[in-house]
Tab-separated table of N, CA and C in Angstrom:
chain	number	residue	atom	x	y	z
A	1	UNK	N	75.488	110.824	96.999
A	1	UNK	CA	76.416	110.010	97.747
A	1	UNK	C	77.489	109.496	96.793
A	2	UNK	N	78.959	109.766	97.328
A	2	UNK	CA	80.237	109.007	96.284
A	2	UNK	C	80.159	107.356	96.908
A	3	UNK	N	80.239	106.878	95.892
A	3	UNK	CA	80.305	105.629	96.238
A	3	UNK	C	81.506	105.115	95.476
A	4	UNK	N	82.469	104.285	96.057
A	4	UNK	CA	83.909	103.898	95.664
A	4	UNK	C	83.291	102.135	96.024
A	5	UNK	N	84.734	101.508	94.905
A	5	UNK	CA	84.660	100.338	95.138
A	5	UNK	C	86.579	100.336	95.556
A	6	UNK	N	86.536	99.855	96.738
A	6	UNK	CA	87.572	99.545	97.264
A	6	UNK	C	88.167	98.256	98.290
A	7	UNK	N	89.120	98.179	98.557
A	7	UNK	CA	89.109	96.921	99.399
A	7	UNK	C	89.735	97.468	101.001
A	8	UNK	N	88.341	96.066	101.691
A	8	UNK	CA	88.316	96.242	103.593
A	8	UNK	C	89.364	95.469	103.601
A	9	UNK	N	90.069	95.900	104.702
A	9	UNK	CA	91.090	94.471	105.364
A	9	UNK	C	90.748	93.877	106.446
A	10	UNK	N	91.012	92.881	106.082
A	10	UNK	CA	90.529	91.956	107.631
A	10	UNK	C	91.609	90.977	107.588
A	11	UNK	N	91.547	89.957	108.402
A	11	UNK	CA	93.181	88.476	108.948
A	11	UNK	C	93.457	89.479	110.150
A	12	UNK	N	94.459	88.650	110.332
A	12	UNK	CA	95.056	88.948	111.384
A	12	UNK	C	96.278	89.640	110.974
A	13	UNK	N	97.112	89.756	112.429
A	13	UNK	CA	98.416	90.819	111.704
A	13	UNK	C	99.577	89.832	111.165
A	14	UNK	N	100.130	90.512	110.101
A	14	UNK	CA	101.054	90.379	108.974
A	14	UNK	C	100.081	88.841	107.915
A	15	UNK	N	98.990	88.738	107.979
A	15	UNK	CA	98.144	87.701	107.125
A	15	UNK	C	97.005	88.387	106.895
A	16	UNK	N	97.061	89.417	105.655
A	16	UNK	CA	96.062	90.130	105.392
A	16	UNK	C	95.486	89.266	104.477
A	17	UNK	N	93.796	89.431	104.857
A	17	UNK	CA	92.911	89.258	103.765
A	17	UNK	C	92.239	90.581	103.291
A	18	UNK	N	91.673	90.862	102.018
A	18	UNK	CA	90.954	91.804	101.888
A	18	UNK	C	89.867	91.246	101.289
A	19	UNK	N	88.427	92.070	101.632
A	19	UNK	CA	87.497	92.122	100.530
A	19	UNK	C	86.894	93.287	99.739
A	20	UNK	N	86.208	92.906	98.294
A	20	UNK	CA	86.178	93.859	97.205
A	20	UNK	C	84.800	94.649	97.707
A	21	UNK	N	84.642	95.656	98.442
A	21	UNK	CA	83.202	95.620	98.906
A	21	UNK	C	83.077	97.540	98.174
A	22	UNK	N	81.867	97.826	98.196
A	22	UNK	CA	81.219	98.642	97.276
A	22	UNK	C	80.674	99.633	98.436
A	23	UNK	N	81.180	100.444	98.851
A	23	UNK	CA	80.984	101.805	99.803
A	23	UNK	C	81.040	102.898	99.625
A	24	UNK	N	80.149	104.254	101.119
A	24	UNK	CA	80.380	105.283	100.394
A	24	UNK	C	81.546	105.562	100.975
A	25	UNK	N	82.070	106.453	100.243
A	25	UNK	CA	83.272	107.162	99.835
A	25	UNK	C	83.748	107.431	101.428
A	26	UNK	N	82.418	107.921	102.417
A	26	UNK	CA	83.123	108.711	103.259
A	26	UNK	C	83.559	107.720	104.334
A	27	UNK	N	82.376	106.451	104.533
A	27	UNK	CA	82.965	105.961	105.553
A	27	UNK	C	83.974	105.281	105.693
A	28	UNK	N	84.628	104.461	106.991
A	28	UNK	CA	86.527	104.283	107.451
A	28	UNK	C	86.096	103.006	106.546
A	29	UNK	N	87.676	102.793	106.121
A	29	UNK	CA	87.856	101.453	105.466
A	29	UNK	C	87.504	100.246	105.883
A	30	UNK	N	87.475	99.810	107.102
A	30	UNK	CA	86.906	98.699	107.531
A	30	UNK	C	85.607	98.616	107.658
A	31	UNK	N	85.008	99.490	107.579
A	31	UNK	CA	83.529	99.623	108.482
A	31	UNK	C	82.317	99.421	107.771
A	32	UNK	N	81.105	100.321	107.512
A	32	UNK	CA	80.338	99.807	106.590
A	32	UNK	C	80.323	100.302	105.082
A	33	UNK	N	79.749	99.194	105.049
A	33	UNK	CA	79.746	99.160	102.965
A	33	UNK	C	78.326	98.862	102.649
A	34	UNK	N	78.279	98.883	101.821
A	34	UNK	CA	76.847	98.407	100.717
A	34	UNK	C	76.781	97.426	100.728
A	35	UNK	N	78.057	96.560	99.581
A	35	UNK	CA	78.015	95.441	99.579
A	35	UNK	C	79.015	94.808	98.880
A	36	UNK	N	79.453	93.428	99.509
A	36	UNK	CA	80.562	93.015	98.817
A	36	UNK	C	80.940	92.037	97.617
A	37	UNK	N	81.502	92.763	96.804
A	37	UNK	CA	81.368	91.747	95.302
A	37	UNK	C	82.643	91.112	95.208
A	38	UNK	N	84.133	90.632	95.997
A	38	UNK	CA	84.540	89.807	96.230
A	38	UNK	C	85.575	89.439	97.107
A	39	UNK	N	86.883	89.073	96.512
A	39	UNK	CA	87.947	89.291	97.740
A	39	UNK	C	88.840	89.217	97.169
A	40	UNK	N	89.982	89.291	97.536
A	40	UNK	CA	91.455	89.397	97.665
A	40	UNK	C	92.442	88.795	98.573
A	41	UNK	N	93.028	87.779	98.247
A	41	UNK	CA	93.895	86.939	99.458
A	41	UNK	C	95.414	87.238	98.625
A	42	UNK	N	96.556	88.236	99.290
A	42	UNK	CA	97.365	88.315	98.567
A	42	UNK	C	98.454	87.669	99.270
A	43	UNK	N	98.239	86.855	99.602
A	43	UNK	CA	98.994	85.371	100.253
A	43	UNK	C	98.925	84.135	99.284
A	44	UNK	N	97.975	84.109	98.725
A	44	UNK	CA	98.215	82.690	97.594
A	44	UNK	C	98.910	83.387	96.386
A	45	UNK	N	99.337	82.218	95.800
A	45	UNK	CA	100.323	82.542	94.467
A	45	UNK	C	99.751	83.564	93.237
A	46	UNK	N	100.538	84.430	92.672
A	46	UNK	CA	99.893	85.165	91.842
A	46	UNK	C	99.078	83.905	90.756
A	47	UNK	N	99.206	82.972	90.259
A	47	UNK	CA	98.696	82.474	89.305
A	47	UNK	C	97.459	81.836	90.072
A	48	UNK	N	97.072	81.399	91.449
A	48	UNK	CA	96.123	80.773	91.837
A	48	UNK	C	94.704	81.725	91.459
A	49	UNK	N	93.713	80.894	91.032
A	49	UNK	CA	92.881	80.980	90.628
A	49	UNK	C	91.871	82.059	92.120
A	50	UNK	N	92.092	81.498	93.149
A	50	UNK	CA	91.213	82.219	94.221
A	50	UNK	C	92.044	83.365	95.424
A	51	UNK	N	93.222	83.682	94.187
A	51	UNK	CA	93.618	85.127	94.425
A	51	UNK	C	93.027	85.964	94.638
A	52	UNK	N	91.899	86.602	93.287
A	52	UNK	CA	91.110	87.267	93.554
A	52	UNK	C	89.803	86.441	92.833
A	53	UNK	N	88.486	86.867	93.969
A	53	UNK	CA	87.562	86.426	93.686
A	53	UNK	C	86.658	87.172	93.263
A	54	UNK	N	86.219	87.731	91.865
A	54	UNK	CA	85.346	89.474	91.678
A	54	UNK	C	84.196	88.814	90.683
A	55	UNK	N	82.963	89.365	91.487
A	55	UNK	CA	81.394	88.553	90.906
A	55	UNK	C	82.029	90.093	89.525
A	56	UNK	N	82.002	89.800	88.792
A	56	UNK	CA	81.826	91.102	87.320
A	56	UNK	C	80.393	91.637	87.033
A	57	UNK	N	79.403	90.942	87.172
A	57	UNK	CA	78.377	91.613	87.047
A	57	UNK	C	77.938	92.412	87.927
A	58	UNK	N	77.917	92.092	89.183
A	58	UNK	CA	77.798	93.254	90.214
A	58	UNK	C	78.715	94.458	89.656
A	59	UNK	N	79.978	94.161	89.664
A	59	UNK	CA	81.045	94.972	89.610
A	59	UNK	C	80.914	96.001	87.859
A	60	UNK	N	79.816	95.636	87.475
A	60	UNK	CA	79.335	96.183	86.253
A	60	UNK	C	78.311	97.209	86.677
A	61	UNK	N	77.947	96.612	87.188
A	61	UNK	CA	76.062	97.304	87.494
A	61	UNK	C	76.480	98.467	88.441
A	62	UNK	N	77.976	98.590	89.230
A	62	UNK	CA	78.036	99.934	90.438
A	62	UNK	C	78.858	100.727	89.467
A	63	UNK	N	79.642	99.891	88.798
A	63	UNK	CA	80.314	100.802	87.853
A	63	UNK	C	79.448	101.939	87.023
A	64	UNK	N	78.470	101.373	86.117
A	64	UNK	CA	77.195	102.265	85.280
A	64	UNK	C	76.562	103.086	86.481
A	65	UNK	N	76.398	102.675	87.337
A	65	UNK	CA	76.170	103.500	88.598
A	65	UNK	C	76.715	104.850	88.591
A	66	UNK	N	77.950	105.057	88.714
A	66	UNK	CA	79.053	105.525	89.455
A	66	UNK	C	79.995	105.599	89.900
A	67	UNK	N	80.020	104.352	90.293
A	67	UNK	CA	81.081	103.921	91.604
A	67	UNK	C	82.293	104.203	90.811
A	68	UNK	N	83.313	104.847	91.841
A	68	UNK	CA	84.536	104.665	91.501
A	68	UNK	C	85.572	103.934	92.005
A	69	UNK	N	86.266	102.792	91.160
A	69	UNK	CA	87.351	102.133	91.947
A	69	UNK	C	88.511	102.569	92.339
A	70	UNK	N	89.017	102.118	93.350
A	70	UNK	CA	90.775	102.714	93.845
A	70	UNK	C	91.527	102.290	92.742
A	71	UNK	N	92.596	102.563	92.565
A	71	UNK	CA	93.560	102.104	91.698
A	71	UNK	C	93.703	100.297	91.629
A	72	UNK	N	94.089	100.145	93.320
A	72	UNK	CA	94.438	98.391	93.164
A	72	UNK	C	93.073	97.745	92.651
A	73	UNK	N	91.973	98.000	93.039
A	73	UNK	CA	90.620	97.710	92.552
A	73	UNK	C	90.590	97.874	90.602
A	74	UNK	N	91.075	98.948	90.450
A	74	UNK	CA	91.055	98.984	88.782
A	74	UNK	C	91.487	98.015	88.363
A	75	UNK	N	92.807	97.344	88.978
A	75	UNK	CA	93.846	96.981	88.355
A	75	UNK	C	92.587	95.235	87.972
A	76	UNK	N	92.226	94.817	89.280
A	76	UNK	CA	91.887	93.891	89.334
A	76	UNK	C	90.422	93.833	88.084
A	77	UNK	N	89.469	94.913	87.937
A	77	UNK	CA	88.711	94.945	87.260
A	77	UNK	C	89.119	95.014	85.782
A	78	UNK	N	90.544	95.567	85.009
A	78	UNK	CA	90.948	95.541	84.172
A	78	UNK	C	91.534	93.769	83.655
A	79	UNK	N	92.059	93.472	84.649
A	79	UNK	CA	92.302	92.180	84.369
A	79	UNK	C	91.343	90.950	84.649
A	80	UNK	N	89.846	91.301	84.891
A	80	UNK	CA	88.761	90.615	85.246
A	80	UNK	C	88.385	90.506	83.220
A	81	UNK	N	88.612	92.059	83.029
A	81	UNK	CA	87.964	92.041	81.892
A	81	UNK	C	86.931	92.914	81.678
A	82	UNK	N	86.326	93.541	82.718
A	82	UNK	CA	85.246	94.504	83.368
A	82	UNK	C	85.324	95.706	82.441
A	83	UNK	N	86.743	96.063	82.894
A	83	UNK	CA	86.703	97.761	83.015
A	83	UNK	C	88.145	97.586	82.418
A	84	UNK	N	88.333	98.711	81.646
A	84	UNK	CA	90.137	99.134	81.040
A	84	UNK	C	90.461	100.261	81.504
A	85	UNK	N	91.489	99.998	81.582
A	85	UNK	CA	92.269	100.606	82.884
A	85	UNK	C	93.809	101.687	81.466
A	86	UNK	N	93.755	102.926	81.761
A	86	UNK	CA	94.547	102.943	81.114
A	86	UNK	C	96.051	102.874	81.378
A	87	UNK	N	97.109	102.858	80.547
A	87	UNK	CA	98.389	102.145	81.660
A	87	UNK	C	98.832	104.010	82.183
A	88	UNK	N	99.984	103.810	83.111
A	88	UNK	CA	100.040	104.838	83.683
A	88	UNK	C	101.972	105.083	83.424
A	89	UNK	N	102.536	106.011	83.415
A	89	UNK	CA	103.434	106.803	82.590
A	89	UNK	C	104.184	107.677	83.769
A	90	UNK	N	105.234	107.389	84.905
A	90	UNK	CA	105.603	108.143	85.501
A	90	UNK	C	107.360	108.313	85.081
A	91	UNK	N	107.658	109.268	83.602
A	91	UNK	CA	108.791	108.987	84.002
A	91	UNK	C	109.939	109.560	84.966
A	92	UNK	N	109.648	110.220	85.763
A	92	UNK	CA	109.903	110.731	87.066
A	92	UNK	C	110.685	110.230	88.038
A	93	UNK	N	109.759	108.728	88.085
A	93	UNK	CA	109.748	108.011	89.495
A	93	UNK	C	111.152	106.913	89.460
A	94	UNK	N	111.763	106.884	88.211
A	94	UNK	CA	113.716	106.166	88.495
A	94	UNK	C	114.394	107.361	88.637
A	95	UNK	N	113.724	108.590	89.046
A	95	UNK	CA	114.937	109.332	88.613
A	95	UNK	C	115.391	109.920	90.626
A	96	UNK	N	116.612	110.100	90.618
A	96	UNK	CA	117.129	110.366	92.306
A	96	UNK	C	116.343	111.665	92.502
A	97	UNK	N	116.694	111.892	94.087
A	97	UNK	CA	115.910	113.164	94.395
A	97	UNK	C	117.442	113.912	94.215
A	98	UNK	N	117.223	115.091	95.196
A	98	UNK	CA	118.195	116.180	94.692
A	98	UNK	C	119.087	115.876	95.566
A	99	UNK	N	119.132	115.057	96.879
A	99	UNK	CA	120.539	114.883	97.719
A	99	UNK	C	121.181	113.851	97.363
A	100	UNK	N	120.550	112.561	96.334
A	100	UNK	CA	121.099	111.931	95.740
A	100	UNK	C	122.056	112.066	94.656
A	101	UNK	N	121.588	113.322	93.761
A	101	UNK	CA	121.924	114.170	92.477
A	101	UNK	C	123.030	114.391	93.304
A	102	UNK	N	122.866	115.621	94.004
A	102	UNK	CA	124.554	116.506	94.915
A	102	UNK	C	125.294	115.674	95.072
A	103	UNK	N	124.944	114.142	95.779
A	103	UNK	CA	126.095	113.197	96.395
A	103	UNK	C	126.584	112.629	94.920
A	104	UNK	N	126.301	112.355	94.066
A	104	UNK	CA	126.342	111.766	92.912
A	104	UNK	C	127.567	112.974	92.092
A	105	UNK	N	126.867	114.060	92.332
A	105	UNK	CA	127.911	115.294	91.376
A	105	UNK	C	129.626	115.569	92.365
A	106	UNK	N	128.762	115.576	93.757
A	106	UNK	CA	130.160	115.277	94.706
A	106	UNK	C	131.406	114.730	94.604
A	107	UNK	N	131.057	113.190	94.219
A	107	UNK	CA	131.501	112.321	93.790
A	107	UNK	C	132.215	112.008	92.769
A	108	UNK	N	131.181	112.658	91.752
A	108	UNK	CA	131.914	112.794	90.080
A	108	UNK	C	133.264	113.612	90.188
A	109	UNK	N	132.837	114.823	90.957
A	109	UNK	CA	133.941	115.905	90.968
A	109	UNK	C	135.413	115.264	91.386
A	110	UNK	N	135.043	114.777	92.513
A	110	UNK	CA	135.893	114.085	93.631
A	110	UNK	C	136.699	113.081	92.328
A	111	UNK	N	136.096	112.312	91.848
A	111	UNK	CA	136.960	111.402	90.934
A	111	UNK	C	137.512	111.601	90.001
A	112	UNK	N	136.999	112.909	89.265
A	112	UNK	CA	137.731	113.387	88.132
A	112	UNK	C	138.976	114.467	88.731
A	113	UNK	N	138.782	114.835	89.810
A	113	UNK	CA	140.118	115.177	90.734
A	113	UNK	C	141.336	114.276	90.692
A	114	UNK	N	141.027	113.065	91.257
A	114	UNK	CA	141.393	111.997	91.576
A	114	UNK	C	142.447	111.606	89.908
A	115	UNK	N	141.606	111.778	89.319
A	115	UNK	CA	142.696	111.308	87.921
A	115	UNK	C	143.262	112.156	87.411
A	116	UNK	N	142.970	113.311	87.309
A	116	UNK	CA	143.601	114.122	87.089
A	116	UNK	C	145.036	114.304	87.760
A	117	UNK	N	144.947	114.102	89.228
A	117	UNK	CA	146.276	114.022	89.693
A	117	UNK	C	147.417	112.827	89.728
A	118	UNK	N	146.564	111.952	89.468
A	118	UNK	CA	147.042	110.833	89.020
A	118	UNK	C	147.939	111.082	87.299
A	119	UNK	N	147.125	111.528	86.860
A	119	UNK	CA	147.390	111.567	85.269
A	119	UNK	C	149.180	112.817	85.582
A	120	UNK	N	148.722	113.692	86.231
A	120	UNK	CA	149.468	114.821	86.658
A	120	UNK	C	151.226	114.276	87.260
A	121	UNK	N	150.665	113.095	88.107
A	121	UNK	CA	152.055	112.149	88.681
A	121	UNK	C	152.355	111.535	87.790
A	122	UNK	N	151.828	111.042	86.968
A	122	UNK	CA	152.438	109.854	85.895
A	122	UNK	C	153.139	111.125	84.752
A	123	UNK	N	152.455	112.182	84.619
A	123	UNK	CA	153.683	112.731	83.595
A	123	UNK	C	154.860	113.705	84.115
A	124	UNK	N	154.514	114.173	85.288
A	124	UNK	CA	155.654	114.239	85.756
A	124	UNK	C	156.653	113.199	85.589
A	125	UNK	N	156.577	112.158	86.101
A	125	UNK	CA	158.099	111.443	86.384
A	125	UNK	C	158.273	111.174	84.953
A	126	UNK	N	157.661	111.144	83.709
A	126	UNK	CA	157.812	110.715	82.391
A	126	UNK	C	159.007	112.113	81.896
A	127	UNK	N	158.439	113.186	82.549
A	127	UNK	CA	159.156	114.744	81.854
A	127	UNK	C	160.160	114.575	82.280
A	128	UNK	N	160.742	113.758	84.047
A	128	UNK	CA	161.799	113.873	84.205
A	128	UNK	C	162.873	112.807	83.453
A	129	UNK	N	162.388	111.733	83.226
A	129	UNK	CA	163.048	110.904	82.587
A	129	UNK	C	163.447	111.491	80.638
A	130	UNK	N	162.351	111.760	80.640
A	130	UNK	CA	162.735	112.604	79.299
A	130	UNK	C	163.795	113.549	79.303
A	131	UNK	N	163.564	114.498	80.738
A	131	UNK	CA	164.627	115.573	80.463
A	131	UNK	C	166.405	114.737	80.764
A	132	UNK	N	166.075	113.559	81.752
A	132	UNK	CA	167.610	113.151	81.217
A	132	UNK	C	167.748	112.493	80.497
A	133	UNK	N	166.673	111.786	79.475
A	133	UNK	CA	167.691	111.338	78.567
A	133	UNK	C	168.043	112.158	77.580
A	134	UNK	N	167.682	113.301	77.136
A	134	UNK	CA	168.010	114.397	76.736
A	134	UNK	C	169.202	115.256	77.146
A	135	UNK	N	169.780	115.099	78.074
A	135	UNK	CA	170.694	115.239	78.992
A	135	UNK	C	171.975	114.494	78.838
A	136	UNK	N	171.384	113.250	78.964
A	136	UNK	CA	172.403	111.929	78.703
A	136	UNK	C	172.907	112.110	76.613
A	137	UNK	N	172.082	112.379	76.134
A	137	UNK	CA	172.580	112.751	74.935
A	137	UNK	C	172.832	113.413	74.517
A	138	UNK	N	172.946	114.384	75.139
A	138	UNK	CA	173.518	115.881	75.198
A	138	UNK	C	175.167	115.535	75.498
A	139	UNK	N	175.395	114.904	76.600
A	139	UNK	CA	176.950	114.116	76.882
A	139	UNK	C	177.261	113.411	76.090
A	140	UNK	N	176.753	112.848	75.545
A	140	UNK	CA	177.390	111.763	74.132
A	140	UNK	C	177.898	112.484	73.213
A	141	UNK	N	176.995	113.345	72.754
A	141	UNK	CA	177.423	113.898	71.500
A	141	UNK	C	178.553	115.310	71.651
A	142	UNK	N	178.551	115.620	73.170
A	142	UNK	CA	179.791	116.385	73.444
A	142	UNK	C	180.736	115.303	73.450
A	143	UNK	N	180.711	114.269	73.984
A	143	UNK	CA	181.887	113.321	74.022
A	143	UNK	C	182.627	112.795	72.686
């Protein structure tokens, strides 16, 4: 039998409580468990003390067992002191997907257009002013 340590939800809707309860693997999340070694109220302040409530010795004894915790369960057993958790490394997950990338390169294109013709108008009218005053001193020095 897999046995996971994970958390049931129970409250009502949008006021979740959870508890830390010790089940097998297969049955639904709410339903039955083995047994429960504590809870989770993620409504009080992260610093309050009865955030999470986790007996560690139970949570020792399923561990040498077997049991495997979910991730949010690790997290809590790592910071119990229990169990170390190793940290996790996605550098992947800031990066855009690919219609973000296209709209992004779209864009780039689009703006370096944009100055370019800009840059393109500003020396035009500079060439023309150049070519008359070149012009204009061209008449002087015939004069």
């Amino acid at each position: 039998m897999a046995v996971s340590i994970r958390l049931s939800r129970g409250g009502s809707k949008k006021r979740p409580y959870y508890r830390i309860v010790v089940a097998d693997s297969r049955a639904s999340r709410d339903g039955k468990f083995i047994e429960k070694i504590g809870t989770y109220n993620p409504l009080l302040a992260k610093d309050d003390e009865k955030r999470i409530v986790l007996d560690g010795d139970r949570a020792k004894h399923w561990l040498s067992v077997g049991a495997q915790p979910t991730d949010r369960v690790a997290r809590f057993l790592d910071a119990a002191g229990v169990r170390e958790r190793a940290a996790r490394n996605n550098p992947n997950k800031a990066k855009p997907g690919e219609k973000a990338t296209e709209r992004a390169e779209e864009r780039a294109e689009k703006q370096k257009a944009a100055e370019e013709a800009a840059a393109a108008a500003a020396a035009a009218p500079a060439a023309e002013e150049s070519a008359a005053e070149s012009a204009a001193e061209e008449a002087q020095s015939d004069a």
